[in-house]
mmCIF file of C-alpha atoms and ligand atoms in Angstrom:
data_model
loop_
_atom_site.group_PDB
_atom_site.id
_atom_site.type_symbol
_atom_site.label_atom_id
_atom_site.label_comp_id
_atom_site.label_asym_id
_atom_site.label_seq_id
_atom_site.Cartn_x
_atom_site.Cartn_y
_atom_site.Cartn_z
ATOM 1 C CA MET A 1 -11.137 -12.680 -6.065
ATOM 2 C CA ASN A 2 -7.925 -10.603 -6.908
ATOM 3 C CA THR A 3 -5.440 -13.494 -5.666
ATOM 4 C CA VAL A 4 -2.390 -10.891 -5.903
ATOM 5 C CA GLN A 5 -4.094 -8.129 -3.696
ATOM 6 C CA ASP A 6 -5.196 -10.732 -1.425
ATOM 7 C CA HIS A 7 -1.976 -12.279 -1.291
ATOM 8 C CA ASN A 8 -0.075 -9.084 -0.473
ATOM 9 C CA ARG A 9 -3.018 -7.746 2.195
ATOM 10 C CA GLU A 10 -2.122 -10.938 4.113
ATOM 11 C CA ALA A 11 1.444 -10.653 3.642
ATOM 12 C CA TRP A 12 1.781 -7.002 4.847
ATOM 13 C CA ASP A 13 -0.992 -7.803 7.615
ATOM 14 C CA ASP A 14 1.690 -10.245 8.801
ATOM 15 C CA ARG A 15 4.577 -8.384 8.235
ATOM 16 C CA ALA A 16 2.880 -5.173 10.553
ATOM 17 C CA LYS A 17 2.236 -7.838 13.380
ATOM 18 C CA ARG A 18 5.593 -9.324 13.459
ATOM 19 C CA LYS A 19 7.050 -5.937 12.890
ATOM 20 C CA LEU A 20 9.288 -6.654 9.904
ATOM 21 C CA ALA A 21 11.083 -3.995 7.708
ATOM 22 C CA PHE A 22 9.206 -1.226 6.113
ATOM 23 C CA THR A 23 6.571 -1.581 9.085
ATOM 24 C CA ASN A 24 8.054 1.181 11.475
ATOM 25 C CA THR A 25 6.132 4.235 12.593
ATOM 26 C CA ALA A 26 7.587 7.501 12.563
ATOM 27 C CA THR A 27 10.193 8.512 15.175
ATOM 28 C CA GLU A 28 10.464 11.218 17.667
ATOM 29 C CA LYS A 29 13.156 12.660 15.372
ATOM 30 C CA ASP A 30 11.110 12.642 12.255
ATOM 31 C CA PHE A 31 8.444 14.575 14.288
ATOM 32 C CA GLN A 32 10.670 17.464 15.007
ATOM 33 C CA ASN A 33 10.636 18.352 11.142
ATOM 34 C CA PRO A 34 7.992 16.255 9.609
ATOM 35 C CA LEU A 35 8.005 17.669 6.114
ATOM 36 C CA ARG A 36 11.945 17.117 6.146
ATOM 37 C CA ALA A 37 11.690 13.600 7.201
ATOM 38 C CA LEU A 38 8.873 13.147 4.371
ATOM 39 C CA ASP A 39 10.800 15.013 1.640
ATOM 40 C CA GLY A 40 14.555 15.228 1.828
ATOM 41 C CA ALA A 41 14.729 16.867 -1.677
ATOM 42 C CA GLY A 42 12.564 19.373 -0.964
ATOM 43 C CA TRP A 43 9.976 18.833 -3.957
ATOM 44 C CA MET A 44 6.991 19.494 -2.083
ATOM 45 C CA GLY A 45 8.346 23.100 -1.125
ATOM 46 C CA GLU A 46 8.462 25.121 1.910
ATOM 47 C CA SER A 47 5.095 23.724 3.148
ATOM 48 C CA VAL A 48 2.353 21.623 2.844
ATOM 49 C CA ALA A 49 -0.174 23.001 5.388
ATOM 50 C CA GLY A 50 -3.568 22.933 4.231
ATOM 51 C CA LYS A 51 -2.790 20.892 0.986
ATOM 52 C CA ARG A 52 -4.758 17.737 0.253
ATOM 53 C CA VAL A 53 -2.361 14.873 0.437
ATOM 54 C CA LEU A 54 -2.784 11.095 -0.709
ATOM 55 C CA ALA A 55 -0.356 9.192 0.954
ATOM 56 C CA LEU A 56 -0.624 6.045 -1.349
ATOM 57 C CA GLY A 57 0.582 2.467 -0.537
ATOM 58 C CA ALA A 58 1.892 4.336 2.633
ATOM 59 C CA GLY A 59 0.421 2.579 5.511
ATOM 60 C CA GLY A 60 2.188 1.880 8.776
ATOM 61 C CA GLY A 61 2.221 4.804 11.163
ATOM 62 C CA ARG A 62 4.870 6.813 9.225
ATOM 63 C CA GLN A 63 4.109 8.970 6.228
ATOM 64 C CA GLY A 64 0.340 9.698 6.965
ATOM 65 C CA PRO A 65 0.906 10.796 10.686
ATOM 66 C CA LEU A 66 3.971 13.025 9.587
ATOM 67 C CA PHE A 67 1.693 15.075 6.642
ATOM 68 C CA ALA A 68 -0.827 15.528 9.394
ATOM 69 C CA ALA A 69 1.765 17.157 11.978
ATOM 70 C CA ALA A 70 3.194 19.239 8.854
ATOM 71 C CA GLY A 71 -0.521 20.456 8.762
ATOM 72 C CA ALA A 72 -1.825 18.488 5.508
ATOM 73 C CA LEU A 73 -5.224 17.230 5.158
ATOM 74 C CA VAL A 74 -3.966 13.426 4.671
ATOM 75 C CA THR A 75 -5.752 10.329 3.364
ATOM 76 C CA VAL A 76 -3.839 7.235 3.823
ATOM 77 C CA VAL A 77 -4.620 4.458 1.289
ATOM 78 C CA ASP A 78 -3.241 1.023 1.862
ATOM 79 C CA VAL A 79 -4.186 -2.439 0.906
ATOM 80 C CA SER A 80 -3.317 -3.690 4.707
ATOM 81 C CA PRO A 81 -5.715 -2.938 7.300
ATOM 82 C CA ALA A 82 -2.690 -4.035 9.850
ATOM 83 C CA MET A 83 -0.869 -1.264 8.510
ATOM 84 C CA LEU A 84 -3.720 1.162 8.543
ATOM 85 C CA GLU A 85 -4.399 0.412 11.985
ATOM 86 C CA GLN A 86 -0.887 1.674 12.715
ATOM 87 C CA ASP A 87 -1.962 4.988 11.124
ATOM 88 C CA ARG A 88 -4.871 5.368 13.284
ATOM 89 C CA ALA A 89 -2.815 4.415 16.688
ATOM 90 C CA VAL A 90 0.061 6.959 15.844
ATOM 91 C CA ALA A 91 -2.646 9.585 15.001
ATOM 92 C CA ALA A 92 -4.707 9.243 18.161
ATOM 93 C CA GLU A 93 -1.594 9.154 20.287
ATOM 94 C CA ARG A 94 -0.417 12.501 18.888
ATOM 95 C CA GLY A 95 -3.921 13.926 18.603
ATOM 96 C CA LEU A 96 -3.477 14.099 14.748
ATOM 97 C CA SER A 97 -6.392 13.642 12.125
ATOM 98 C CA LEU A 98 -5.888 11.515 9.042
ATOM 99 C CA ASN A 99 -8.344 9.580 6.790
ATOM 100 C CA ALA A 100 -7.405 5.645 6.545
ATOM 101 C CA VAL A 101 -8.774 3.749 3.643
ATOM 102 C CA ALA A 102 -8.410 0.251 2.738
ATOM 103 C CA ALA A 103 -8.287 0.014 -0.987
ATOM 104 C CA SER A 104 -5.873 -1.051 -3.466
ATOM 105 C CA MET A 105 -3.599 1.743 -5.160
ATOM 106 C CA ASP A 106 -4.824 0.537 -8.707
ATOM 107 C CA ASP A 107 -8.689 1.442 -7.912
ATOM 108 C CA LEU A 108 -9.284 4.522 -6.279
ATOM 109 C CA SER A 109 -12.692 4.929 -7.371
ATOM 110 C CA MET A 110 -14.017 5.944 -3.941
ATOM 111 C CA PHE A 111 -12.216 9.303 -4.653
ATOM 112 C CA GLY A 112 -13.461 12.143 -7.222
ATOM 113 C CA ASP A 113 -11.461 13.427 -9.951
ATOM 114 C CA GLY A 114 -8.814 16.348 -8.731
ATOM 115 C CA LEU A 115 -9.380 15.597 -5.345
ATOM 116 C CA PHE A 116 -5.577 15.796 -4.212
ATOM 117 C CA ASP A 117 -2.984 18.343 -4.583
ATOM 118 C CA ILE A 118 0.008 16.013 -3.818
ATOM 119 C CA VAL A 119 0.056 12.393 -3.974
ATOM 120 C CA SER A 120 3.052 10.832 -2.064
ATOM 121 C CA GLN A 121 4.024 7.006 -2.831
ATOM 122 C CA PRO A 122 6.779 5.383 -1.110
ATOM 123 C CA VAL A 123 8.185 2.116 -2.788
ATOM 124 C CA SER A 124 4.926 0.260 -3.285
ATOM 125 C CA THR A 125 4.094 -0.304 -6.808
ATOM 126 C CA CYS A 126 6.197 -3.216 -6.817
ATOM 127 C CA TYR A 127 2.955 -4.938 -5.492
ATOM 128 C CA VAL A 128 0.903 -4.580 -8.435
ATOM 129 C CA PRO A 129 1.113 -6.405 -11.922
ATOM 130 C CA ASP A 130 -0.086 -3.366 -13.751
ATOM 131 C CA VAL A 131 1.512 -0.055 -13.000
ATOM 132 C CA ALA A 132 -0.246 1.828 -15.587
ATOM 133 C CA LYS A 133 -3.355 1.258 -13.642
ATOM 134 C CA VAL A 134 -1.978 2.948 -10.661
ATOM 135 C CA PHE A 135 -0.733 5.876 -12.830
ATOM 136 C CA ARG A 136 -4.147 6.290 -14.413
ATOM 137 C CA GLU A 137 -5.760 6.174 -10.982
ATOM 138 C CA VAL A 138 -3.288 8.650 -9.663
ATOM 139 C CA ALA A 139 -3.815 10.986 -12.521
ATOM 140 C CA ARG A 140 -7.377 11.008 -12.384
ATOM 141 C CA VAL A 141 -7.265 11.756 -8.428
ATOM 142 C CA THR A 142 -4.538 14.607 -8.737
ATOM 143 C CA ALA A 143 -5.737 18.362 -9.475
ATOM 144 C CA PRO A 144 -4.510 19.951 -12.653
ATOM 145 C CA GLY A 145 -0.971 21.237 -11.759
ATOM 146 C CA GLY A 146 -0.641 18.600 -8.546
ATOM 147 C CA LEU A 147 2.459 17.033 -7.601
ATOM 148 C CA TYR A 148 2.924 13.447 -7.736
ATOM 149 C CA VAL A 149 6.109 11.884 -5.889
ATOM 150 C CA SER A 150 6.771 8.367 -5.866
ATOM 151 C CA ARG A 151 9.631 5.953 -5.363
ATOM 152 C CA HIS A 152 10.113 2.450 -7.047
ATOM 153 C CA LYS A 153 12.431 -0.418 -7.266
ATOM 154 C CA GLN A 154 14.986 0.265 -9.729
ATOM 155 C CA PRO A 155 14.202 -2.824 -12.526
ATOM 156 C CA THR A 156 17.850 -3.662 -13.311
ATOM 157 C CA SER A 157 18.345 -3.909 -9.111
ATOM 158 C CA LEU A 158 15.427 -6.586 -9.368
ATOM 159 C CA GLN A 159 17.114 -8.250 -11.952
ATOM 160 C CA ILE A 160 20.366 -9.085 -10.202
ATOM 161 C CA ASP A 161 21.122 -11.795 -7.633
ATOM 162 C CA LEU A 162 21.414 -10.164 -4.077
ATOM 163 C CA LYS A 163 24.999 -11.964 -3.572
ATOM 164 C CA PRO A 164 28.079 -11.523 -5.690
ATOM 165 C CA THR A 165 29.603 -14.804 -7.388
ATOM 166 C CA PRO A 166 33.173 -14.687 -8.131
ATOM 167 C CA LEU A 167 32.634 -12.819 -11.444
ATOM 168 C CA GLY A 168 30.500 -10.105 -9.787
ATOM 169 C CA TYR A 169 26.632 -9.502 -9.483
ATOM 170 C CA VAL A 170 24.662 -11.402 -12.122
ATOM 171 C CA LEU A 171 21.772 -10.340 -13.879
ATOM 172 C CA ALA A 172 19.742 -13.435 -13.250
ATOM 173 C CA GLU A 173 15.973 -12.439 -14.038
ATOM 174 C CA PRO A 174 14.935 -11.582 -17.295
ATOM 175 C CA TYR A 175 13.639 -8.012 -17.968
ATOM 176 C CA TYR A 176 10.579 -9.137 -20.018
ATOM 177 C CA ARG A 177 8.979 -11.271 -17.926
ATOM 178 C CA VAL A 178 5.397 -12.453 -16.976
ATOM 179 C CA GLY A 179 4.437 -12.699 -13.748
ATOM 180 C CA PRO A 180 5.834 -12.052 -10.264
ATOM 181 C CA LEU A 181 9.377 -12.475 -9.109
ATOM 182 C CA PRO A 182 10.354 -15.783 -7.767
ATOM 183 C CA PRO A 183 10.174 -15.488 -4.074
ATOM 184 C CA VAL A 184 13.582 -15.048 -2.145
ATOM 185 C CA PRO A 185 14.604 -15.009 1.321
ATOM 186 C CA ALA A 186 14.203 -11.863 3.530
ATOM 187 C CA SER A 187 16.662 -8.901 2.465
ATOM 188 C CA PRO A 188 16.962 -5.401 2.095
ATOM 189 C CA LEU A 189 15.627 -5.357 -1.257
ATOM 190 C CA ARG A 190 12.812 -7.524 -1.197
ATOM 191 C CA GLU A 191 10.144 -8.321 1.175
ATOM 192 C CA SER A 192 9.860 -12.267 1.887
ATOM 193 C CA GLY A 193 6.117 -13.309 1.551
ATOM 194 C CA THR A 194 5.029 -10.775 -0.511
ATOM 195 C CA LEU A 195 4.374 -11.210 -4.695
ATOM 196 C CA GLU A 196 6.474 -8.358 -6.505
ATOM 197 C CA PHE A 197 6.589 -7.351 -9.972
ATOM 198 C CA LEU A 198 9.421 -5.774 -11.915
ATOM 199 C CA HIS A 199 8.182 -2.821 -13.860
ATOM 200 C CA ARG A 200 10.480 -1.710 -16.943
ATOM 201 C CA TRP A 201 11.492 1.626 -17.548
ATOM 202 C CA GLU A 202 9.176 2.209 -20.380
ATOM 203 C CA GLU A 203 6.473 1.366 -18.108
ATOM 204 C CA LEU A 204 7.547 3.606 -15.174
ATOM 205 C CA LEU A 205 9.091 6.461 -17.157
ATOM 206 C CA GLY A 206 6.522 6.366 -20.019
ATOM 207 C CA GLY A 207 3.790 4.933 -18.257
ATOM 208 C CA LEU A 208 3.730 8.521 -15.974
ATOM 209 C CA CYS A 209 3.965 10.613 -18.974
ATOM 210 C CA ARG A 210 0.991 8.618 -21.069
ATOM 211 C CA ALA A 211 -0.958 9.076 -17.935
ATOM 212 C CA GLY A 212 -0.978 12.935 -18.095
ATOM 213 C CA PHE A 213 2.356 13.948 -16.097
ATOM 214 C CA VAL A 214 5.214 15.873 -16.766
ATOM 215 C CA ILE A 215 8.478 14.406 -14.836
ATOM 216 C CA GLU A 216 9.940 17.370 -13.294
ATOM 217 C CA ASP A 217 13.031 15.629 -11.650
ATOM 218 C CA VAL A 218 14.518 12.091 -10.932
ATOM 219 C CA LEU A 219 16.837 11.024 -7.641
ATOM 220 C CA GLU A 220 18.514 7.853 -7.236
ATOM 221 C CA PRO A 221 18.548 7.710 -3.466
ATOM 222 C CA LYS A 222 22.422 6.825 -2.746
ATOM 223 C CA HIS A 223 22.898 3.554 -0.904
ATOM 224 C CA ALA A 224 26.551 3.033 -2.322
ATOM 225 C CA ASP A 225 29.432 2.742 0.068
ATOM 226 C CA PRO A 226 32.895 1.851 -1.456
ATOM 227 C CA LEU A 227 34.257 0.856 1.888
ATOM 228 C CA ALA A 228 31.442 -1.811 2.543
ATOM 229 C CA PRO A 229 32.278 -5.465 2.772
ATOM 230 C CA HIS A 230 32.142 -7.574 -0.390
ATOM 231 C CA GLY A 231 28.749 -8.889 -0.870
ATOM 232 C CA SER A 232 26.679 -6.384 1.587
ATOM 233 C CA TRP A 233 24.074 -4.052 0.810
ATOM 234 C CA GLY A 234 26.134 -1.330 0.547
ATOM 235 C CA HIS A 235 28.402 -2.945 -1.754
ATOM 236 C CA ARG A 236 25.432 -4.360 -4.164
ATOM 237 C CA SER A 237 24.120 -0.780 -4.114
ATOM 238 C CA SER A 238 27.707 0.538 -5.388
ATOM 239 C CA TYR A 239 27.196 -1.510 -8.646
ATOM 240 C CA VAL A 240 23.323 -0.905 -9.146
ATOM 241 C CA SER A 241 21.202 1.742 -7.489
ATOM 242 C CA PRO A 242 18.143 -0.069 -5.493
ATOM 243 C CA TYR A 243 15.449 2.561 -5.767
ATOM 244 C CA ILE A 244 14.486 5.424 -8.085
ATOM 245 C CA GLN A 245 12.401 8.569 -7.289
ATOM 246 C CA PHE A 246 10.335 10.658 -9.377
ATOM 247 C CA LYS A 247 9.047 14.231 -9.184
ATOM 248 C CA ALA A 248 5.931 14.315 -11.586
ATOM 249 C CA ARG A 249 3.419 17.311 -12.370
ATOM 250 C CA ARG A 250 -0.108 16.577 -13.458
ATOM 251 C CA ILE A 251 -0.554 18.533 -16.828
ATOM 252 C CA ALA A 252 -3.352 21.264 -16.592
ATOM 253 C CA ASN A 253 -4.578 20.374 -20.090
ATOM 254 C CA ALA A 254 -5.461 17.011 -20.617
ATOM 255 C CA ASN A 255 -5.490 17.916 -24.381
ATOM 256 C CA SER A 256 -1.850 18.349 -24.517
ATOM 257 C CA SER A 257 0.420 16.053 -26.768
ATOM 258 C CA ALA A 258 1.666 14.035 -23.895
ATOM 259 C CA ALA A 259 -1.701 13.441 -22.970
ATOM 260 C CA LYS A 260 -3.235 12.565 -26.129
ATOM 261 C CA LEU A 261 -0.233 9.786 -26.437
ATOM 262 C CA TRP A 262 -2.321 7.704 -24.038
ATOM 263 C CA THR A 263 -4.659 5.299 -25.816
ATOM 264 C CA PRO A 264 -6.331 2.889 -23.384
HETATM 265 C C1 LIG B 301 7.366 -0.881 1.934
HETATM 266 S S1 LIG B 301 5.868 -0.360 2.540
HETATM 267 C C2 LIG B 301 5.791 1.487 2.044
HETATM 268 C C3 LIG B 301 5.017 1.909 3.647
HETATM 269 C C4 LIG B 301 5.978 2.108 4.824
HETATM 270 N N1 LIG B 301 5.053 2.948 5.480
HETATM 271 C C5 LIG B 301 7.342 2.667 4.598
HETATM 272 O O1 LIG B 301 7.689 4.006 4.966
HETATM 273 O O2 LIG B 301 8.049 2.361 3.647
HETATM 274 C C6 LIG B 301 4.624 -0.908 1.097
HETATM 275 C C7 LIG B 301 2.992 -0.720 1.669
HETATM 276 O O3 LIG B 301 2.527 -1.010 0.223
HETATM 277 C C8 LIG B 301 1.278 -1.658 0.636
HETATM 278 N N2 LIG B 301 0.699 -2.365 -0.405
HETATM 279 C C9 LIG B 301 0.806 -3.598 -1.123
HETATM 280 N N3 LIG B 301 -0.028 -3.806 -1.789
HETATM 281 C C10 LIG B 301 -0.728 -2.685 -2.109
HETATM 282 C C11 LIG B 301 -1.839 -2.504 -3.016
HETATM 283 N N4 LIG B 301 -2.258 -3.340 -3.973
HETATM 284 N N5 LIG B 301 -2.467 -1.327 -2.615
HETATM 285 C C12 LIG B 301 -2.193 -0.342 -1.903
HETATM 286 N N6 LIG B 301 -1.109 -0.783 -0.932
HETATM 287 C C13 LIG B 301 -0.241 -1.930 -1.031
HETATM 288 C C14 LIG B 301 1.707 -2.745 1.956
HETATM 289 O O4 LIG B 301 0.727 -2.800 2.643
HETATM 290 C C15 LIG B 301 2.624 -1.692 2.719
HETATM 291 O O5 LIG B 301 2.141 -1.074 3.497
#
């Protein structure tokens, strides 16, 4: 029994049933330009039509149906059957086709090597203790030259208190840590009921390189608002960016220096 996986499966099933944050399906507006809704940065190019896409840790009826509407051959992997049910329901409503697979992102053994042209992962690596395992599996299932676009919670943001003290935002959690982050009340940053893990920069950036990716671009989606009230999400985000987004390319030659650096 994998306790973290089981815990988070139940937590996300429950969140989906209660329609909590990040369980929203795609909106009518999203479907007007599905690729733009998925990829505001334009990292996936002009079109994903005909591309084999893995939407990883992406259940909920948003990313999967939007990729399908954009013409991709999409497989959604998520640990939560309730989140995947939303993908099936939205796809059925709109006459779209997608493959929804219940699995954990760190074990993609049901897929062959190099099966996907694009892997797209919304914020979700925080729910597994070992992000290196996820990156190794993604590298294996991504075709040489394929793209891996992923979003993550920024480690510093996970260390900092949600509300400021009179001295400002306090760095409360250790950077080097074992086990999940302490539970917190529901907030825009943390999903109550789930077990979440902080992944250090060397695990995120170095982990991608060691798994066989080259990082082509990095974005910090901006949530800062200088006019936001003291202690609000926009105020806190002016001090620390909550998320980080990577564009990584699977290196074609597994014997390259970056690939050799990785020793299991
Ligand atoms: C923040 S949601 C992201 C998806 C959502 N559609 C969105 O737009 O943000 C995080 C997702 O990660 C999934 N998840 C949690 N642990 C997982 C695991 N070990 N393997 C795969 N998915 C997992 C959850 O079930 C949830 O659907």
